[in-house]
Amino acid sequence: YVRRYLATIPEDMRETRRIGAFSILRGAVYKEFRKSIHVIDWDKFYELTGFRSIPRDWRKIRGIDFGYNNPTCCLWIARDHDDHWFVYDEHYGNQQLISHHANKINERGDWPNDPWHGPTYTDHDATWRAELMQHGIKCSLARKQDKNAGITMLRSMMMPSEGDGRPRLYVLSNCENLIREIPGYRWPEGTTGRSPKDEPVDKDNHSLDALRYGIFSDRVKFVKDEGISQARVQVDPKKHGVQFARKGG
């Protein structure tokens, strides 16, 4: 079990999980990312799924990171019935009013209140959230305080999974800013051993924050709805790298 457990964790995190040692975290954060594997066009999407577009009955969510001088980013994300996640659209821009971003998001189409359209997980700025809601975009607070747990989840999703050998996360090729930011996201230089509390360099990560807000928050919401506690987080290859302990367990 231990070997199987460790095999699902990013390699540079294994000593931390196994014996509690500091990890050697340097260079790229998302070392598992391969453009040739994780970035797909719509023809490849059809080859993988048998669909030409996102099916109506897949769960869909959005993640939004706010900014003015720094870019605002909104990502559209869908999950299939086999727990593969597809980032299929993005809005990205800076030095614009909140109303501009709201209109651009709404131009992508309706976000109806039905079982297939989940929350729009956002940054926590109250002014932004209030104005987006005035434009019909219902906002849910993103789980942003657990940054490293979210990063570990996304890294695990980029790894080949047991069973089909495929990653759990794909990015459609039209999401150009997310594709650009992933390989450039890095740990600070100059330290070989780090505490798990240390974080990557806070630069050029706006679409990555939106990605983490969306997927990690939705996963936490799912396990809360299922009556699962957040007290313990463990790796599970069947749950794209994260397993939450049930209440009382």
PDB file of C-alpha atoms in Angstrom:
ATOM      1  CA  TYR A   1       0.000   0.000   0.000  1.00  0.00           C
ATOM      2  CA  VAL A   2       2.771   2.461   0.900  1.00  0.00           C
ATOM      3  CA  ARG A   3       4.539   1.959  -2.439  1.00  0.00           C
ATOM      4  CA  ARG A   4       1.265   2.421  -4.285  1.00  0.00           C
ATOM      5  CA  TYR A   5       0.476   5.504  -2.222  1.00  0.00           C
ATOM      6  CA  LEU A   6       3.881   7.103  -2.852  1.00  0.00           C
ATOM      7  CA  ALA A   7       3.689   6.360  -6.576  1.00  0.00           C
ATOM      8  CA  THR A   8       0.738   8.751  -6.859  1.00  0.00           C
ATOM      9  CA  ILE A   9       2.630  11.671  -5.284  1.00  0.00           C
ATOM     10  CA  PRO A  10       4.912  14.015  -7.241  1.00  0.00           C
ATOM     11  CA  GLU A  11       8.446  12.677  -6.841  1.00  0.00           C
ATOM     12  CA  ASP A  12       9.849  15.730  -5.041  1.00  0.00           C
ATOM     13  CA  MET A  13       7.111  15.473  -2.380  1.00  0.00           C
ATOM     14  CA  ARG A  14       7.590  11.806  -1.469  1.00  0.00           C
ATOM     15  CA  GLU A  15      10.079  12.218   1.377  1.00  0.00           C
ATOM     16  CA  THR A  16       7.762  14.737   3.007  1.00  0.00           C
ATOM     17  CA  ARG A  17       4.891  12.242   2.859  1.00  0.00           C
ATOM     18  CA  ARG A  18       7.007   9.231   3.840  1.00  0.00           C
ATOM     19  CA  ILE A  19       9.051  10.519   6.793  1.00  0.00           C
ATOM     20  CA  GLY A  20       8.086  14.164   7.221  1.00  0.00           C
ATOM     21  CA  ALA A  21      11.323  15.570   5.776  1.00  0.00           C
ATOM     22  CA  PHE A  22      11.422  18.901   3.957  1.00  0.00           C
ATOM     23  CA  SER A  23      11.068  18.491   0.210  1.00  0.00           C
ATOM     24  CA  ILE A  24      13.596  19.709  -2.328  1.00  0.00           C
ATOM     25  CA  LEU A  25      11.337  22.120  -4.162  1.00  0.00           C
ATOM     26  CA  ARG A  26      13.084  24.060  -6.889  1.00  0.00           C
ATOM     27  CA  GLY A  27      12.654  24.896 -10.525  1.00  0.00           C
ATOM     28  CA  ALA A  28       9.265  24.436 -12.161  1.00  0.00           C
ATOM     29  CA  VAL A  29       6.294  23.830  -9.872  1.00  0.00           C
ATOM     30  CA  TYR A  30       4.361  21.716 -12.366  1.00  0.00           C
ATOM     31  CA  LYS A  31       7.158  19.371 -13.365  1.00  0.00           C
ATOM     32  CA  GLU A  32       4.643  16.764 -14.555  1.00  0.00           C
ATOM     33  CA  PHE A  33       3.236  19.060 -17.256  1.00  0.00           C
ATOM     34  CA  ARG A  34       3.983  18.050 -20.843  1.00  0.00           C
ATOM     35  CA  LYS A  35       2.510  20.146 -23.607  1.00  0.00           C
ATOM     36  CA  SER A  36       2.498  17.141 -25.931  1.00  0.00           C
ATOM     37  CA  ILE A  37       0.321  15.216 -23.448  1.00  0.00           C
ATOM     38  CA  HIS A  38      -1.794  17.711 -21.545  1.00  0.00           C
ATOM     39  CA  VAL A  39      -2.581  20.255 -24.274  1.00  0.00           C
ATOM     40  CA  ILE A  40      -5.083  18.981 -26.823  1.00  0.00           C
ATOM     41  CA  ASP A  41      -7.051  20.443 -29.713  1.00  0.00           C
ATOM     42  CA  TRP A  42     -10.687  19.653 -30.386  1.00  0.00           C
ATOM     43  CA  ASP A  43      -9.792  16.808 -32.756  1.00  0.00           C
ATOM     44  CA  LYS A  44      -7.810  15.138 -29.954  1.00  0.00           C
ATOM     45  CA  PHE A  45     -10.698  15.847 -27.595  1.00  0.00           C
ATOM     46  CA  TYR A  46     -12.972  13.910 -29.972  1.00  0.00           C
ATOM     47  CA  GLU A  47     -10.442  11.072 -30.128  1.00  0.00           C
ATOM     48  CA  LEU A  48     -10.303  10.868 -26.316  1.00  0.00           C
ATOM     49  CA  THR A  49     -13.996  11.320 -25.552  1.00  0.00           C
ATOM     50  CA  GLY A  50     -16.032  10.615 -28.680  1.00  0.00           C
ATOM     51  CA  PHE A  51     -17.572  14.113 -28.501  1.00  0.00           C
ATOM     52  CA  ARG A  52     -17.021  17.202 -30.682  1.00  0.00           C
ATOM     53  CA  SER A  53     -17.851  19.622 -27.853  1.00  0.00           C
ATOM     54  CA  ILE A  54     -18.438  19.553 -24.098  1.00  0.00           C
ATOM     55  CA  PRO A  55     -21.471  17.289 -23.483  1.00  0.00           C
ATOM     56  CA  ARG A  56     -24.499  18.754 -21.756  1.00  0.00           C
ATOM     57  CA  ASP A  57     -24.435  16.251 -18.877  1.00  0.00           C
ATOM     58  CA  TRP A  58     -20.795  16.817 -17.824  1.00  0.00           C
ATOM     59  CA  ARG A  59     -20.265  18.903 -14.694  1.00  0.00           C
ATOM     60  CA  LYS A  60     -19.027  22.390 -15.528  1.00  0.00           C
ATOM     61  CA  ILE A  61     -17.460  24.960 -13.219  1.00  0.00           C
ATOM     62  CA  ARG A  62     -15.600  28.256 -13.523  1.00  0.00           C
ATOM     63  CA  GLY A  63     -12.661  29.738 -11.626  1.00  0.00           C
ATOM     64  CA  ILE A  64     -11.891  33.474 -11.544  1.00  0.00           C
ATOM     65  CA  ASP A  65      -8.796  35.319 -10.322  1.00  0.00           C
ATOM     66  CA  PHE A  66      -9.241  39.099  -9.994  1.00  0.00           C
ATOM     67  CA  GLY A  67      -6.826  41.808 -11.073  1.00  0.00           C
ATOM     68  CA  TYR A  68      -6.578  45.278 -12.567  1.00  0.00           C
ATOM     69  CA  ASN A  69      -2.919  45.969 -13.350  1.00  0.00           C
ATOM     70  CA  ASN A  70      -2.421  42.228 -13.123  1.00  0.00           C
ATOM     71  CA  PRO A  71      -4.734  40.247 -15.387  1.00  0.00           C
ATOM     72  CA  THR A  72      -8.157  38.991 -14.491  1.00  0.00           C
ATOM     73  CA  CYS A  73      -8.653  35.407 -15.610  1.00  0.00           C
ATOM     74  CA  CYS A  74     -11.767  33.246 -15.872  1.00  0.00           C
ATOM     75  CA  LEU A  75     -11.473  29.562 -16.805  1.00  0.00           C
ATOM     76  CA  TRP A  76     -14.254  27.227 -17.920  1.00  0.00           C
ATOM     77  CA  ILE A  77     -13.672  23.647 -16.727  1.00  0.00           C
ATOM     78  CA  ALA A  78     -15.611  20.422 -17.331  1.00  0.00           C
ATOM     79  CA  ARG A  79     -15.392  16.982 -15.721  1.00  0.00           C
ATOM     80  CA  ASP A  80     -16.404  13.818 -17.549  1.00  0.00           C
ATOM     81  CA  HIS A  81     -17.997  10.753 -15.957  1.00  0.00           C
ATOM     82  CA  ASP A  82     -14.594   9.044 -15.605  1.00  0.00           C
ATOM     83  CA  ASP A  83     -13.102  11.910 -13.579  1.00  0.00           C
ATOM     84  CA  HIS A  84     -11.079  13.501 -16.375  1.00  0.00           C
ATOM     85  CA  TRP A  85     -11.063  17.314 -16.260  1.00  0.00           C
ATOM     86  CA  PHE A  86     -10.882  19.565 -19.322  1.00  0.00           C
ATOM     87  CA  VAL A  87     -10.133  23.301 -19.249  1.00  0.00           C
ATOM     88  CA  TYR A  88     -11.968  24.342 -22.386  1.00  0.00           C
ATOM     89  CA  ASP A  89     -12.135  28.146 -22.458  1.00  0.00           C
ATOM     90  CA  GLU A  90     -10.559  31.224 -20.900  1.00  0.00           C
ATOM     91  CA  HIS A  91     -11.034  34.959 -20.575  1.00  0.00           C
ATOM     92  CA  TYR A  92      -7.852  36.908 -19.759  1.00  0.00           C
ATOM     93  CA  GLY A  93      -7.168  40.646 -19.669  1.00  0.00           C
ATOM     94  CA  ASN A  94      -5.990  43.566 -17.544  1.00  0.00           C
ATOM     95  CA  GLN A  95      -6.595  47.287 -16.966  1.00  0.00           C
ATOM     96  CA  GLN A  96     -10.332  46.961 -17.506  1.00  0.00           C
ATOM     97  CA  LEU A  97     -13.354  47.684 -15.337  1.00  0.00           C
ATOM     98  CA  ILE A  98     -15.153  44.844 -13.610  1.00  0.00           C
ATOM     99  CA  SER A  99     -18.133  45.389 -15.912  1.00  0.00           C
ATOM    100  CA  HIS A 100     -15.915  44.696 -18.933  1.00  0.00           C
ATOM    101  CA  HIS A 101     -14.847  41.326 -17.564  1.00  0.00           C
ATOM    102  CA  ALA A 102     -18.416  40.470 -16.573  1.00  0.00           C
ATOM    103  CA  ASN A 103     -19.650  41.213 -20.084  1.00  0.00           C
ATOM    104  CA  LYS A 104     -16.871  39.132 -21.641  1.00  0.00           C
ATOM    105  CA  ILE A 105     -17.720  36.213 -19.364  1.00  0.00           C
ATOM    106  CA  ASN A 106     -21.430  36.481 -20.127  1.00  0.00           C
ATOM    107  CA  GLU A 107     -20.715  36.624 -23.861  1.00  0.00           C
ATOM    108  CA  ARG A 108     -19.492  33.022 -23.611  1.00  0.00           C
ATOM    109  CA  GLY A 109     -23.071  31.922 -22.994  1.00  0.00           C
ATOM    110  CA  ASP A 110     -25.589  31.356 -20.237  1.00  0.00           C
ATOM    111  CA  TRP A 111     -24.701  29.655 -16.978  1.00  0.00           C
ATOM    112  CA  PRO A 112     -28.063  28.151 -16.030  1.00  0.00           C
ATOM    113  CA  ASN A 113     -29.120  26.905 -12.632  1.00  0.00           C
ATOM    114  CA  ASP A 114     -29.204  23.209 -13.475  1.00  0.00           C
ATOM    115  CA  PRO A 115     -27.468  20.051 -12.205  1.00  0.00           C
ATOM    116  CA  TRP A 116     -24.687  20.297 -14.809  1.00  0.00           C
ATOM    117  CA  HIS A 117     -23.502  23.862 -14.139  1.00  0.00           C
ATOM    118  CA  GLY A 118     -21.647  24.138 -10.862  1.00  0.00           C
ATOM    119  CA  PRO A 119     -20.288  27.163  -8.975  1.00  0.00           C
ATOM    120  CA  THR A 120     -18.130  29.991 -10.225  1.00  0.00           C
ATOM    121  CA  TYR A 121     -15.293  29.970  -7.673  1.00  0.00           C
ATOM    122  CA  THR A 122     -13.712  33.385  -7.237  1.00  0.00           C
ATOM    123  CA  ASP A 123     -11.071  35.318  -5.396  1.00  0.00           C
ATOM    124  CA  HIS A 124     -12.323  36.929  -2.162  1.00  0.00           C
ATOM    125  CA  ASP A 125     -12.469  40.651  -3.006  1.00  0.00           C
ATOM    126  CA  ALA A 126     -15.951  41.794  -1.907  1.00  0.00           C
ATOM    127  CA  THR A 127     -16.256  44.654  -4.411  1.00  0.00           C
ATOM    128  CA  TRP A 128     -15.461  42.430  -7.370  1.00  0.00           C
ATOM    129  CA  ARG A 129     -17.804  39.717  -6.190  1.00  0.00           C
ATOM    130  CA  ALA A 130     -20.677  42.153  -5.621  1.00  0.00           C
ATOM    131  CA  GLU A 131     -20.378  43.714  -9.076  1.00  0.00           C
ATOM    132  CA  LEU A 132     -20.083  40.344 -10.821  1.00  0.00           C
ATOM    133  CA  MET A 133     -23.264  39.277  -9.040  1.00  0.00           C
ATOM    134  CA  GLN A 134     -24.970  42.450 -10.318  1.00  0.00           C
ATOM    135  CA  HIS A 135     -24.135  41.188 -13.811  1.00  0.00           C
ATOM    136  CA  GLY A 136     -25.730  37.826 -13.100  1.00  0.00           C
ATOM    137  CA  ILE A 137     -22.543  35.921 -12.237  1.00  0.00           C
ATOM    138  CA  LYS A 138     -23.183  34.118  -8.958  1.00  0.00           C
ATOM    139  CA  CYS A 139     -19.892  33.824  -7.063  1.00  0.00           C
ATOM    140  CA  SER A 140     -18.756  31.168  -4.604  1.00  0.00           C
ATOM    141  CA  LEU A 141     -15.719  31.790  -2.412  1.00  0.00           C
ATOM    142  CA  ALA A 142     -12.729  29.816  -3.641  1.00  0.00           C
ATOM    143  CA  ARG A 143     -10.761  27.709  -1.197  1.00  0.00           C
ATOM    144  CA  LYS A 144      -7.601  29.756  -1.680  1.00  0.00           C
ATOM    145  CA  GLN A 145      -5.956  29.352   1.724  1.00  0.00           C
ATOM    146  CA  ASP A 146      -4.779  25.797   0.983  1.00  0.00           C
ATOM    147  CA  LYS A 147      -2.516  26.798  -1.892  1.00  0.00           C
ATOM    148  CA  ASN A 148       0.050  24.001  -1.603  1.00  0.00           C
ATOM    149  CA  ALA A 149      -2.619  21.339  -1.156  1.00  0.00           C
ATOM    150  CA  GLY A 150      -4.265  22.621  -4.329  1.00  0.00           C
ATOM    151  CA  ILE A 151      -0.956  22.594  -6.180  1.00  0.00           C
ATOM    152  CA  THR A 152      -0.291  19.008  -5.067  1.00  0.00           C
ATOM    153  CA  MET A 153      -3.724  17.982  -6.305  1.00  0.00           C
ATOM    154  CA  LEU A 154      -3.156  19.541  -9.735  1.00  0.00           C
ATOM    155  CA  ARG A 155       0.300  17.961 -10.014  1.00  0.00           C
ATOM    156  CA  SER A 156      -1.157  14.554  -9.169  1.00  0.00           C
ATOM    157  CA  MET A 157      -3.838  15.073 -11.805  1.00  0.00           C
ATOM    158  CA  MET A 158      -1.114  15.623 -14.406  1.00  0.00           C
ATOM    159  CA  MET A 159       0.446  12.248 -13.599  1.00  0.00           C
ATOM    160  CA  PRO A 160      -0.662   9.068 -15.418  1.00  0.00           C
ATOM    161  CA  SER A 161      -3.444   7.436 -13.454  1.00  0.00           C
ATOM    162  CA  GLU A 162      -3.879   3.803 -12.620  1.00  0.00           C
ATOM    163  CA  GLY A 163      -6.168   1.986 -14.995  1.00  0.00           C
ATOM    164  CA  ASP A 164      -6.164   3.884 -18.288  1.00  0.00           C
ATOM    165  CA  GLY A 165      -2.694   5.423 -17.835  1.00  0.00           C
ATOM    166  CA  ARG A 166      -4.018   8.848 -18.774  1.00  0.00           C
ATOM    167  CA  PRO A 167      -3.654  12.087 -16.835  1.00  0.00           C
ATOM    168  CA  ARG A 168      -6.774  13.473 -15.190  1.00  0.00           C
ATOM    169  CA  LEU A 169      -6.215  17.016 -16.454  1.00  0.00           C
ATOM    170  CA  TYR A 170      -6.243  18.329 -20.021  1.00  0.00           C
ATOM    171  CA  VAL A 171      -6.128  21.880 -21.396  1.00  0.00           C
ATOM    172  CA  LEU A 172      -7.700  22.766 -24.740  1.00  0.00           C
ATOM    173  CA  SER A 173      -5.285  24.546 -27.049  1.00  0.00           C
ATOM    174  CA  ASN A 174      -7.396  27.727 -27.206  1.00  0.00           C
ATOM    175  CA  CYS A 175      -6.497  28.445 -23.541  1.00  0.00           C
ATOM    176  CA  GLU A 176      -3.267  30.138 -24.547  1.00  0.00           C
ATOM    177  CA  ASN A 177      -2.524  32.055 -21.337  1.00  0.00           C
ATOM    178  CA  LEU A 178      -2.936  29.049 -19.070  1.00  0.00           C
ATOM    179  CA  ILE A 179      -0.679  27.017 -21.367  1.00  0.00           C
ATOM    180  CA  ARG A 180       1.921  29.807 -21.239  1.00  0.00           C
ATOM    181  CA  GLU A 181       1.825  30.187 -17.451  1.00  0.00           C
ATOM    182  CA  ILE A 182       2.064  26.517 -16.426  1.00  0.00           C
ATOM    183  CA  PRO A 183       5.724  25.878 -17.394  1.00  0.00           C
ATOM    184  CA  GLY A 184       6.835  29.300 -16.116  1.00  0.00           C
ATOM    185  CA  TYR A 185       5.482  28.864 -12.583  1.00  0.00           C
ATOM    186  CA  ARG A 186       8.507  28.293 -10.332  1.00  0.00           C
ATOM    187  CA  TRP A 187       9.701  27.818  -6.773  1.00  0.00           C
ATOM    188  CA  PRO A 188      11.996  30.524  -5.334  1.00  0.00           C
ATOM    189  CA  GLU A 189      15.665  29.959  -6.047  1.00  0.00           C
ATOM    190  CA  GLY A 190      18.455  29.699  -3.486  1.00  0.00           C
ATOM    191  CA  THR A 191      17.135  27.071  -1.071  1.00  0.00           C
ATOM    192  CA  THR A 192      17.480  23.319  -1.440  1.00  0.00           C
ATOM    193  CA  GLY A 193      15.179  22.238   1.390  1.00  0.00           C
ATOM    194  CA  ARG A 194      11.812  23.856   2.056  1.00  0.00           C
ATOM    195  CA  SER A 195       9.056  23.770   4.577  1.00  0.00           C
ATOM    196  CA  PRO A 196       5.677  22.650   3.192  1.00  0.00           C
ATOM    197  CA  LYS A 197       4.445  26.162   4.058  1.00  0.00           C
ATOM    198  CA  ASP A 198       6.689  27.765   1.448  1.00  0.00           C
ATOM    199  CA  GLU A 199       4.998  28.884  -1.754  1.00  0.00           C
ATOM    200  CA  PRO A 200       5.967  29.441  -5.402  1.00  0.00           C
ATOM    201  CA  VAL A 201       6.967  32.849  -6.763  1.00  0.00           C
ATOM    202  CA  ASP A 202       3.837  35.014  -6.971  1.00  0.00           C
ATOM    203  CA  LYS A 203       4.255  36.083 -10.588  1.00  0.00           C
ATOM    204  CA  ASP A 204       2.522  35.277 -13.902  1.00  0.00           C
ATOM    205  CA  ASN A 205       0.161  32.878 -12.151  1.00  0.00           C
ATOM    206  CA  HIS A 206      -3.273  34.417 -12.714  1.00  0.00           C
ATOM    207  CA  SER A 207      -4.737  31.635 -14.829  1.00  0.00           C
ATOM    208  CA  LEU A 208      -3.073  29.092 -12.534  1.00  0.00           C
ATOM    209  CA  ASP A 209      -4.824  30.639  -9.542  1.00  0.00           C
ATOM    210  CA  ALA A 210      -8.134  30.469 -11.429  1.00  0.00           C
ATOM    211  CA  LEU A 211      -7.432  26.810 -12.238  1.00  0.00           C
ATOM    212  CA  ARG A 212      -6.670  25.959  -8.620  1.00  0.00           C
ATOM    213  CA  TYR A 213      -9.659  27.939  -7.340  1.00  0.00           C
ATOM    214  CA  GLY A 214     -11.951  25.999  -9.652  1.00  0.00           C
ATOM    215  CA  ILE A 215     -10.792  22.410  -9.380  1.00  0.00           C
ATOM    216  CA  PHE A 216      -9.576  22.305  -5.780  1.00  0.00           C
ATOM    217  CA  SER A 217     -12.587  24.213  -4.443  1.00  0.00           C
ATOM    218  CA  ASP A 218     -14.982  21.988  -6.331  1.00  0.00           C
ATOM    219  CA  ARG A 219     -13.309  18.858  -5.027  1.00  0.00           C
ATOM    220  CA  VAL A 220     -13.547  20.150  -1.459  1.00  0.00           C
ATOM    221  CA  LYS A 221     -17.199  21.090  -2.008  1.00  0.00           C
ATOM    222  CA  PHE A 222     -17.912  17.608  -3.334  1.00  0.00           C
ATOM    223  CA  VAL A 223     -16.477  15.854  -0.312  1.00  0.00           C
ATOM    224  CA  LYS A 224     -18.251  18.263   2.042  1.00  0.00           C
ATOM    225  CA  ASP A 225     -21.537  17.443   0.328  1.00  0.00           C
ATOM    226  CA  GLU A 226     -20.733  13.766   0.788  1.00  0.00           C
ATOM    227  CA  GLY A 227     -20.222  14.272   4.535  1.00  0.00           C
ATOM    228  CA  ILE A 228     -16.440  14.065   4.489  1.00  0.00           C
ATOM    229  CA  SER A 229     -14.157  15.982   6.841  1.00  0.00           C
ATOM    230  CA  GLN A 230     -11.297  18.222   5.696  1.00  0.00           C
ATOM    231  CA  ALA A 231      -9.236  17.256   8.758  1.00  0.00           C
ATOM    232  CA  ARG A 232      -7.035  14.813   6.875  1.00  0.00           C
ATOM    233  CA  VAL A 233      -5.959  14.915   3.259  1.00  0.00           C
ATOM    234  CA  GLN A 234      -4.287  11.863   1.801  1.00  0.00           C
ATOM    235  CA  VAL A 235      -3.272  10.776  -1.680  1.00  0.00           C
ATOM    236  CA  ASP A 236      -5.485   8.291  -3.480  1.00  0.00           C
ATOM    237  CA  PRO A 237      -4.824   7.341  -7.123  1.00  0.00           C
ATOM    238  CA  LYS A 238      -8.556   6.865  -7.713  1.00  0.00           C
ATOM    239  CA  LYS A 239      -9.312  10.424  -6.574  1.00  0.00           C
ATOM    240  CA  HIS A 240      -6.751  12.217  -8.740  1.00  0.00           C
ATOM    241  CA  GLY A 241      -4.226  12.381  -5.959  1.00  0.00           C
ATOM    242  CA  VAL A 242      -6.346  13.441  -3.000  1.00  0.00           C
ATOM    243  CA  GLN A 243      -8.500  11.539  -0.560  1.00  0.00           C
ATOM    244  CA  PHE A 244     -10.447  13.140   2.290  1.00  0.00           C
ATOM    245  CA  ALA A 245     -11.070  11.231   5.507  1.00  0.00           C
ATOM    246  CA  ARG A 246     -14.695  10.668   6.425  1.00  0.00           C
ATOM    247  CA  LYS A 247     -16.079  12.318   9.525  1.00  0.00           C
ATOM    248  CA  GLY A 248     -15.342  10.283  12.567  1.00  0.00           C
ATOM    249  CA  GLY A 249     -12.801   8.201  10.669  1.00  0.00           C
TER     250      GLY A 249
END
